[in-house]
Each structure stands twice: as C-alpha cells, then as structure tokens.
PDB file of C-alpha atoms in Angstrom:
ATOM      1  CA  MET A   1      36.886  27.452  14.012  1.00 59.00           C
ATOM      2  CA  PRO A   2      35.386  23.947  13.355  1.00 64.00           C
ATOM      3  CA  THR A   3      33.814  24.102   9.513  1.00 66.00           C
ATOM      4  CA  PRO A   4      31.103  22.248   7.705  1.00 61.00           C
ATOM      5  CA  HIS A   5      31.322  19.850   6.017  1.00 59.00           C
ATOM      6  CA  GLY A   6      28.871  18.277   2.832  1.00 57.00           C
ATOM      7  CA  SER A   7      25.091  18.560   3.369  1.00 53.00           C
ATOM      8  CA  ARG A   8      25.383  15.262   6.148  1.00 58.00           C
ATOM      9  CA  GLY A   9      26.103  17.824   9.548  1.00 60.00           C
ATOM     10  CA  GLY A  10      29.882  16.299   9.400  1.00 67.00           C
ATOM     11  CA  MET A  11      32.872  18.495  10.056  1.00 68.00           C
ATOM     12  CA  ALA A  12      36.588  19.602   9.626  1.00 73.00           C
ATOM     13  CA  PHE A  13      38.755  20.372  12.565  1.00 71.00           C
ATOM     14  CA  SER A  14      42.071  22.009  11.879  1.00 75.00           C
ATOM     15  CA  ALA A  15      45.282  19.720  13.936  1.00 76.00           C
ATOM     16  CA  ASP A  16      44.557  21.938  17.257  1.00 76.00           C
ATOM     17  CA  GLU A  17      41.648  21.601  17.177  1.00 74.00           C
ATOM     18  CA  LEU A  18      41.988  16.969  17.209  1.00 74.00           C
ATOM     19  CA  ARG A  19      44.887  18.385  20.510  1.00 78.00           C
ATOM     20  CA  VAL A  20      41.985  19.731  22.468  1.00 77.00           C
ATOM     21  CA  LEU A  21      40.153  16.734  21.689  1.00 75.00           C
ATOM     22  CA  ARG A  22      42.245  14.722  23.046  1.00 77.00           C
ATOM     23  CA  ARG A  23      43.610  16.261  26.068  1.00 75.00           C
ATOM     24  CA  ALA A  24      39.373  16.773  26.612  1.00 75.00           C
ATOM     25  CA  LEU A  25      38.955  12.668  26.229  1.00 73.00           C
ATOM     26  CA  GLU A  26      41.899  12.193  28.434  1.00 73.00           C
ATOM     27  CA  ALA A  27      41.411  14.599  30.818  1.00 72.00           C
ATOM     28  CA  ALA A  28      37.038  12.492  31.010  1.00 70.00           C
ATOM     29  CA  LEU A  29      38.584   9.066  30.535  1.00 67.00           C
ATOM     30  CA  GLN A  30      41.291   9.463  33.868  1.00 68.00           C
ATOM     31  CA  SER A  31      40.204   9.743  37.559  1.00 59.00           C
ATOM     32  CA  SER A  32      38.326  12.063  39.552  1.00 61.00           C
ATOM     33  CA  SER A  33      41.442  13.106  41.521  1.00 62.00           C
ATOM     34  CA  THR A  34      43.436  14.432  38.561  1.00 68.00           C
ATOM     35  CA  ARG A  35      41.779  18.190  37.856  1.00 75.00           C
ATOM     36  CA  PRO A  36      42.618  19.686  34.453  1.00 73.00           C
ATOM     37  CA  THR A  37      45.119  22.808  33.982  1.00 79.00           C
ATOM     38  CA  PRO A  38      43.446  25.773  33.638  1.00 82.00           C
ATOM     39  CA  GLU A  39      44.815  26.730  29.584  1.00 81.00           C
ATOM     40  CA  ASP A  40      42.941  23.208  29.473  1.00 77.00           C
ATOM     41  CA  VAL A  41      39.608  24.336  30.324  1.00 77.00           C
ATOM     42  CA  GLN A  42      39.520  27.512  28.563  1.00 82.00           C
ATOM     43  CA  ASP A  43      41.210  25.431  25.103  1.00 76.00           C
ATOM     44  CA  CYS A  44      37.648  23.160  25.371  1.00 78.00           C
ATOM     45  CA  LEU A  45      35.895  26.265  26.179  1.00 78.00           C
ATOM     46  CA  ARG A  46      36.693  27.270  22.792  1.00 80.00           C
ATOM     47  CA  LEU A  47      36.215  24.751  20.601  1.00 76.00           C
ATOM     48  CA  ALA A  48      32.926  23.659  22.478  1.00 78.00           C
ATOM     49  CA  GLU A  49      31.382  27.134  21.342  1.00 81.00           C
ATOM     50  CA  ALA A  50      32.752  26.507  17.853  1.00 78.00           C
ATOM     51  CA  VAL A  51      31.904  23.628  17.216  1.00 77.00           C
ATOM     52  CA  GLU A  52      27.915  25.045  18.605  1.00 79.00           C
ATOM     53  CA  GLU A  53      28.751  27.057  15.641  1.00 80.00           C
ATOM     54  CA  ALA A  54      30.103  25.283  13.307  1.00 76.00           C
ATOM     55  CA  SER A  55      26.780  23.168  13.387  1.00 77.00           C
ATOM     56  CA  ARG A  56      24.695  26.387  13.634  1.00 81.00           C
ATOM     57  CA  GLU A  57      26.453  27.125   9.832  1.00 80.00           C
ATOM     58  CA  GLY A  58      25.580  23.955   9.652  1.00 77.00           C
ATOM     59  CA  GLY A  59      21.885  24.368   9.533  1.00 81.00           C
ATOM     60  CA  ARG A  60      21.691  27.554   7.545  1.00 85.00           C
ATOM     61  CA  LEU A  61      23.628  25.451   4.309  1.00 84.00           C
ATOM     62  CA  ARG A  62      21.185  22.463   5.068  1.00 85.00           C
ATOM     63  CA  THR A  63      18.415  25.048   4.916  1.00 88.00           C
ATOM     64  CA  PHE A  64      19.893  26.865   1.927  1.00 89.00           C
ATOM     65  CA  LEU A  65      19.994  23.336  -0.510  1.00 89.00           C
ATOM     66  CA  PHE A  66      16.146  23.038   1.612  1.00 90.00           C
ATOM     67  CA  ALA A  67      15.355  26.668  -0.838  1.00 93.00           C
ATOM     68  CA  GLU A  68      17.228  26.289  -3.762  1.00 94.00           C
ATOM     69  CA  LEU A  69      15.704  22.836  -4.189  1.00 95.00           C
ATOM     70  CA  ALA A  70      12.401  24.751  -3.461  1.00 94.00           C
ATOM     71  CA  ARG A  71      13.208  26.731  -6.369  1.00 96.00           C
ATOM     72  CA  TYR A  72      14.408  24.452  -9.539  1.00 96.00           C
ATOM     73  CA  ARG A  73      11.170  21.954  -8.800  1.00 95.00           C
ATOM     74  CA  ALA A  74       9.175  25.165  -9.339  1.00 95.00           C
ATOM     75  CA  ALA A  75      11.064  25.764 -13.162  1.00 94.00           C
ATOM     76  CA  LEU A  76      10.955  22.192 -14.214  1.00 94.00           C
ATOM     77  CA  PRO A  77      10.701  20.665 -16.008  1.00 90.00           C
ATOM     78  CA  GLY A  78      13.313  22.841 -17.895  1.00 91.00           C
ATOM     79  CA  SER A  79      14.923  21.615 -14.285  1.00 93.00           C
ATOM     80  CA  SER A  80      14.741  18.611 -14.193  1.00 93.00           C
ATOM     81  CA  ALA A  81      18.741  18.106 -14.358  1.00 93.00           C
ATOM     82  CA  GLY A  82      19.740  20.185 -11.865  1.00 95.00           C
ATOM     83  CA  TYR A  83      16.562  19.331  -9.571  1.00 96.00           C
ATOM     84  CA  LEU A  84      17.066  15.618  -9.697  1.00 95.00           C
ATOM     85  CA  GLU A  85      21.034  16.608  -8.143  1.00 94.00           C
ATOM     86  CA  ARG A  86      19.657  18.681  -5.495  1.00 94.00           C
ATOM     87  CA  LEU A  87      16.353  16.100  -5.283  1.00 95.00           C
ATOM     88  CA  ARG A  88      19.559  13.509  -4.549  1.00 94.00           C
ATOM     89  CA  GLY A  89      21.679  14.729  -1.895  1.00 90.00           C
ATOM     90  CA  ALA A  90      18.932  16.610  -0.297  1.00 90.00           C
ATOM     91  CA  LEU A  91      17.298  13.233   0.415  1.00 92.00           C
ATOM     92  CA  ASP A  92      20.888  11.716   1.553  1.00 87.00           C
ATOM     93  CA  THR A  93      20.804  14.369   4.639  1.00 82.00           C
ATOM     94  CA  GLY A  94      18.200  13.150   5.749  1.00 85.00           C
ATOM     95  CA  TYR A  95      15.531  15.506   3.809  1.00 90.00           C
ATOM     96  CA  VAL A  96      11.753  14.090   3.394  1.00 93.00           C
ATOM     97  CA  PRO A  97      10.221  14.756   0.360  1.00 94.00           C
ATOM     98  CA  GLY A  98       6.614  15.984   0.892  1.00 94.00           C
ATOM     99  CA  PRO A  99       3.658  15.730  -1.866  1.00 94.00           C
ATOM    100  CA  ASP A 100       5.368  18.968  -4.187  1.00 95.00           C
ATOM    101  CA  ASP A 101       8.485  16.499  -4.902  1.00 96.00           C
ATOM    102  CA  LEU A 102       5.553  13.748  -5.473  1.00 96.00           C
ATOM    103  CA  ALA A 103       3.447  14.999  -7.815  1.00 95.00           C
ATOM    104  CA  ALA A 104       6.543  16.225  -9.559  1.00 95.00           C
ATOM    105  CA  LEU A 105       8.926  13.481 -10.007  1.00 96.00           C
ATOM    106  CA  ARG A 106       5.337  11.691 -11.153  1.00 95.00           C
ATOM    107  CA  MET A 107       5.293  14.667 -14.443  1.00 95.00           C
ATOM    108  CA  LEU A 108       8.876  14.004 -15.123  1.00 94.00           C
ATOM    109  CA  ARG A 109       7.690  10.171 -15.272  1.00 93.00           C
ATOM    110  CA  ALA A 110       5.223  10.945 -17.273  1.00 92.00           C
ATOM    111  CA  GLN A 111       7.925  13.159 -19.771  1.00 91.00           C
ATOM    112  CA  PRO A 112       9.722  10.967 -22.749  1.00 92.00           C
ATOM    113  CA  CYS A 113      13.638  11.336 -22.081  1.00 91.00           C
ATOM    114  CA  GLY A 114      15.906   7.961 -22.622  1.00 93.00           C
ATOM    115  CA  ALA A 115      15.638   4.489 -21.249  1.00 94.00           C
ATOM    116  CA  ILE A 116      18.847   5.134 -18.599  1.00 94.00           C
ATOM    117  CA  GLU A 117      17.359   8.144 -17.612  1.00 93.00           C
ATOM    118  CA  GLN A 118      13.514   6.758 -17.324  1.00 94.00           C
ATOM    119  CA  ARG A 119      15.519   3.834 -14.952  1.00 94.00           C
ATOM    120  CA  ARG A 120      16.547   6.796 -12.580  1.00 94.00           C
ATOM    121  CA  ARG A 121      13.958   8.937 -12.310  1.00 94.00           C
ATOM    122  CA  LEU A 122      11.532   6.099 -11.952  1.00 95.00           C
ATOM    123  CA  GLY A 123      14.233   4.445  -9.054  1.00 95.00           C
ATOM    124  CA  LEU A 124      14.025   8.224  -6.886  1.00 95.00           C
ATOM    125  CA  LEU A 125      10.255   8.511  -6.619  1.00 96.00           C
ATOM    126  CA  HIS A 126      10.560   4.664  -5.400  1.00 96.00           C
ATOM    127  CA  ARG A 127      12.465   5.546  -3.013  1.00 95.00           C
ATOM    128  CA  CYS A 128      10.462   9.509  -2.260  1.00 96.00           C
ATOM    129  CA  GLU A 129       7.363   6.749  -1.946  1.00 96.00           C
ATOM    130  CA  GLN A 130       8.592   4.838   0.634  1.00 95.00           C
ATOM    131  CA  LEU A 131      10.354   7.601   3.119  1.00 94.00           C
ATOM    132  CA  ALA A 132       7.767   9.542   2.715  1.00 94.00           C
ATOM    133  CA  GLU A 133       5.753   6.785   4.056  1.00 94.00           C
ATOM    134  CA  LEU A 134       7.966   5.917   6.666  1.00 94.00           C
ATOM    135  CA  ASP A 135       6.976   9.360   7.676  1.00 93.00           C
ATOM    136  CA  VAL A 136       3.464   9.230   7.900  1.00 92.00           C
ATOM    137  CA  ARG A 137       3.683   5.873  10.103  1.00 92.00           C
ATOM    138  CA  ALA A 138       5.979   7.323  12.691  1.00 92.00           C
ATOM    139  CA  ARG A 139       4.177  10.095  12.725  1.00 90.00           C
ATOM    140  CA  LEU A 140       0.741   8.607  13.054  1.00 90.00           C
ATOM    141  CA  GLU A 141       2.703   6.656  16.027  1.00 89.00           C
ATOM    142  CA  ALA A 142       3.680   9.406  17.838  1.00 87.00           C
ATOM    143  CA  ARG A 143       0.324  10.753  18.178  1.00 86.00           C
ATOM    144  CA  ILE A 144      -1.407   7.201  19.639  1.00 81.00           C
ATOM    145  CA  PRO A 145      -0.907   7.657  23.782  1.00 74.00           C
ATOM    146  CA  ALA A 146       1.575   4.209  24.564  1.00 64.00           C
ATOM    147  CA  PRO A 147      -0.208   1.757  27.472  1.00 63.00           C
ATOM    148  CA  ALA A 148       0.406   2.955  30.896  1.00 61.00           C
ATOM    149  CA  GLY A 149       1.866  -0.007  32.078  1.00 59.00           C
ATOM    150  CA  PRO A 150       1.695  -3.684  29.986  1.00 62.00           C
ATOM    151  CA  VAL A 151      -0.748  -5.457  28.710  1.00 60.00           C
ATOM    152  CA  ARG A 152      -1.672  -8.560  30.350  1.00 64.00           C
ATOM    153  CA  PRO A 153      -4.537 -10.747  28.819  1.00 64.00           C
ATOM    154  CA  ARG A 154      -7.394 -11.656  30.636  1.00 65.00           C
ATOM    155  CA  LEU A 155      -7.767 -15.000  32.623  1.00 63.00           C
ATOM    156  CA  LEU A 156     -11.162 -16.705  32.160  1.00 62.00           C
ATOM    157  CA  ALA A 157     -11.708 -18.871  35.600  1.00 61.00           C
ATOM    158  CA  LEU A 158     -12.396 -22.973  34.383  1.00 60.00           C
ATOM    159  CA  PRO A 159     -14.382 -24.780  36.809  1.00 60.00           C
ATOM    160  CA  GLY A 160     -13.384 -26.757  38.828  1.00 60.00           C
ATOM    161  CA  GLY A 161     -10.392 -24.504  39.373  1.00 55.00           C
ATOM    162  CA  ARG A 162      -7.001 -26.891  38.383  1.00 57.00           C
ATOM    163  CA  SER A 163      -8.206 -30.044  37.901  1.00 55.00           C
ATOM    164  CA  GLY A 164     -11.354 -29.051  35.681  1.00 52.00           C
ATOM    165  CA  GLU A 165     -13.696 -31.383  37.001  1.00 55.00           C
ATOM    166  CA  PRO A 166     -16.531 -29.498  36.620  1.00 55.00           C
ATOM    167  CA  ALA A 167     -17.981 -28.096  39.727  1.00 55.00           C
ATOM    168  CA  LYS A 168     -20.500 -30.302  41.927  1.00 58.00           C
ATOM    169  CA  GLY A 169     -24.467 -28.932  42.800  1.00 56.00           C
ATOM    170  CA  LYS A 170     -25.570 -29.468  45.857  1.00 56.00           C
ATOM    171  CA  PRO A 171     -26.078 -33.111  47.565  1.00 57.00           C
ATOM    172  CA  GLY A 172     -29.320 -34.164  45.847  1.00 55.00           C
ATOM    173  CA  ALA A 173     -29.487 -32.467  43.376  1.00 55.00           C
ATOM    174  CA  ASP A 174     -29.892 -32.921  39.343  1.00 56.00           C
ATOM    175  CA  PRO A 175     -28.267 -31.019  37.079  1.00 55.00           C
ATOM    176  CA  LYS A 176     -28.892 -32.427  34.117  1.00 59.00           C
ATOM    177  CA  ARG A 177     -33.019 -31.372  35.844  1.00 60.00           C
ATOM    178  CA  LYS A 178     -34.675 -28.709  33.563  1.00 64.00           C
ATOM    179  CA  VAL A 179     -37.071 -26.157  35.513  1.00 66.00           C
ATOM    180  CA  PRO A 180     -39.908 -28.181  36.496  1.00 66.00           C
ATOM    181  CA  THR A 181     -43.362 -27.016  33.848  1.00 68.00           C
ATOM    182  CA  PRO A 182     -46.544 -26.454  36.001  1.00 63.00           C
ATOM    183  CA  GLY A 183     -48.211 -29.486  34.854  1.00 64.00           C
ATOM    184  CA  GLU A 184     -45.202 -31.170  37.354  1.00 67.00           C
ATOM    185  CA  ILE A 185     -46.660 -29.100  39.434  1.00 65.00           C
ATOM    186  CA  TRP A 186     -49.683 -28.950  39.338  1.00 66.00           C
ATOM    187  CA  PRO A 187     -50.854 -32.284  38.449  1.00 62.00           C
ATOM    188  CA  ARG A 188     -53.433 -33.408  36.322  1.00 65.00           C
ATOM    189  CA  ARG A 189     -56.960 -35.112  38.953  1.00 65.00           C
ATOM    190  CA  ARG A 190     -57.627 -39.141  37.931  1.00 65.00           C
ATOM    191  CA  PRO A 191     -61.609 -38.995  38.083  1.00 61.00           C
ATOM    192  CA  ASP A 192     -63.495 -41.277  40.830  1.00 61.00           C
ATOM    193  CA  SER A 193     -63.163 -44.827  39.875  1.00 62.00           C
ATOM    194  CA  PRO A 194     -66.653 -46.803  39.742  1.00 63.00           C
ATOM    195  CA  PRO A 195     -67.653 -48.816  43.777  1.00 62.00           C
ATOM    196  CA  ALA A 196     -67.252 -52.198  42.708  1.00 61.00           C
ATOM    197  CA  PRO A 197     -69.957 -54.074  43.052  1.00 62.00           C
ATOM    198  CA  GLN A 198     -71.595 -55.950  45.912  1.00 64.00           C
ATOM    199  CA  ASP A 199     -72.069 -60.011  45.355  1.00 63.00           C
ATOM    200  CA  PRO A 200     -76.050 -61.545  46.158  1.00 63.00           C
ATOM    201  CA  PRO A 201     -76.897 -62.449  49.230  1.00 62.00           C
ATOM    202  CA  LYS A 202     -76.546 -66.244  49.083  1.00 64.00           C
ATOM    203  CA  PRO A 203     -79.944 -68.243  49.969  1.00 64.00           C
ATOM    204  CA  PRO A 204     -81.038 -69.513  53.137  1.00 60.00           C
ATOM    205  CA  PRO A 205     -79.417 -73.372  53.812  1.00 61.00           C
ATOM    206  CA  PRO A 206     -82.675 -75.905  53.412  1.00 60.00           C
ATOM    207  CA  GLU A 207     -83.185 -77.179  56.865  1.00 59.00           C
ATOM    208  CA  GLU A 208     -82.934 -73.584  58.245  1.00 52.00           C
ATOM    209  CA  GLU A 209     -86.074 -72.680  54.718  1.00 51.00           C
ATOM    210  CA  GLN A 210     -88.177 -75.874  56.679  1.00 53.00           C
ATOM    211  CA  ARG A 211     -88.424 -74.624  60.112  1.00 55.00           C
ATOM    212  CA  ALA A 212     -88.753 -71.259  59.496  1.00 51.00           C
ATOM    213  CA  THR A 213     -92.692 -73.235  56.513  1.00 53.00           C
ATOM    214  CA  GLY A 214     -93.668 -75.637  59.014  1.00 50.00           C
TER     215      GLY A 214
END
C-alpha cells in the first residue's frame, strides 16, 4: 500500500506497486485493440484504492500538523522556536498564514533576540505577508464575475466617412451662419424722406407780356 511521504502530499510506492503502475502505463499507451488481462485489471483497481487511501491519510496528516501549529502559536512566546519551525513546514505544504500568524510574528519580532534570529523572523514575516496578500487578491478576483465575451472598444464615426472630409450640408446653406436674430427677421423701418422742393414758375417772355397788356 502506498504511504504518505513528507508534508507536501507525496507518496512512497513499493517495488510491486511500481510494476503495476508500469503495466498500467504500457496498456494506456498501446492501441485500443490490445485488451489488458483480468489480472492486470484487478491489480490496477487495487492500486487505485490504495492511492486513494494514501491521499486521505496525507490529508489527515496535514490537518494534524496545522492543529499542532495552532497549539504552539497559543503557547507563545515561550514556544517561539517550535512555532517558527512548524510554521516554516506548514508554509512548504501550501499553508496560507492567517491574521493570528501575522500578529504572532510581529510580536516575536519585537522580542529581544540575536541579530541572526531577528533576520530570520523578519524574513518569515515578509514571506507570510506576501502569501496573505496574494490569497486576498485571489479571493477578490474569484468573486468578480468574468465578462461574457471579449470587451471591444467603442468606435466613433468620423464626419465624412473614411475620407476624413467634413460632411457637406444642403446646397446654398452656409454652415458658418448662425441662427438669425429678431433684427434680421424684422428689419427696422426707415423714416420717410421729405418731398423734393419744386422749382418756381418761370416768367413769360417779353413779347407775350406786351400782348397781354396791349
């Protein structure tokens, strides 16, 4: 039966289990016309069940390690050495530090210790802060729904089409002319000009005047 190996979900297989895996891979790579023997099928089924059980055992082991980490964290500051060691191991298995871990690391950083240990604690604090920030960003991105389709930029129509020339208005219309004012619609009436002076009557010639008196 495979056994969990390490805290990262690894598994250790025996020689017989490796032979079963080799035969299963060979059967998968061969053509579909070649059918495995009943013995090979039974061996693959037993191995699959053993791998599933080993996976569950690895999950139980990680749960135990995380619970132990919480116990050491609750016993701080006296258990600082054991807590830091277990925290590094948990981070290697994919553990995401929480607010309690960040608060504990900040508290340990403020505790007096040697220069080398101070640098180790500071480096571990920075690592946990980065992992916690990445986890928060991932959860926020998962809550935001993705767009249904690709977002395309909106295109604005230019006057005149592709030529880029300004659009032509109606014939005879001045595009620069503004709205007419009331004075332009109803022009102001001009006063009537006075009548032109008439010329005085001319006197009759002398002959006509004598005839009139004679």
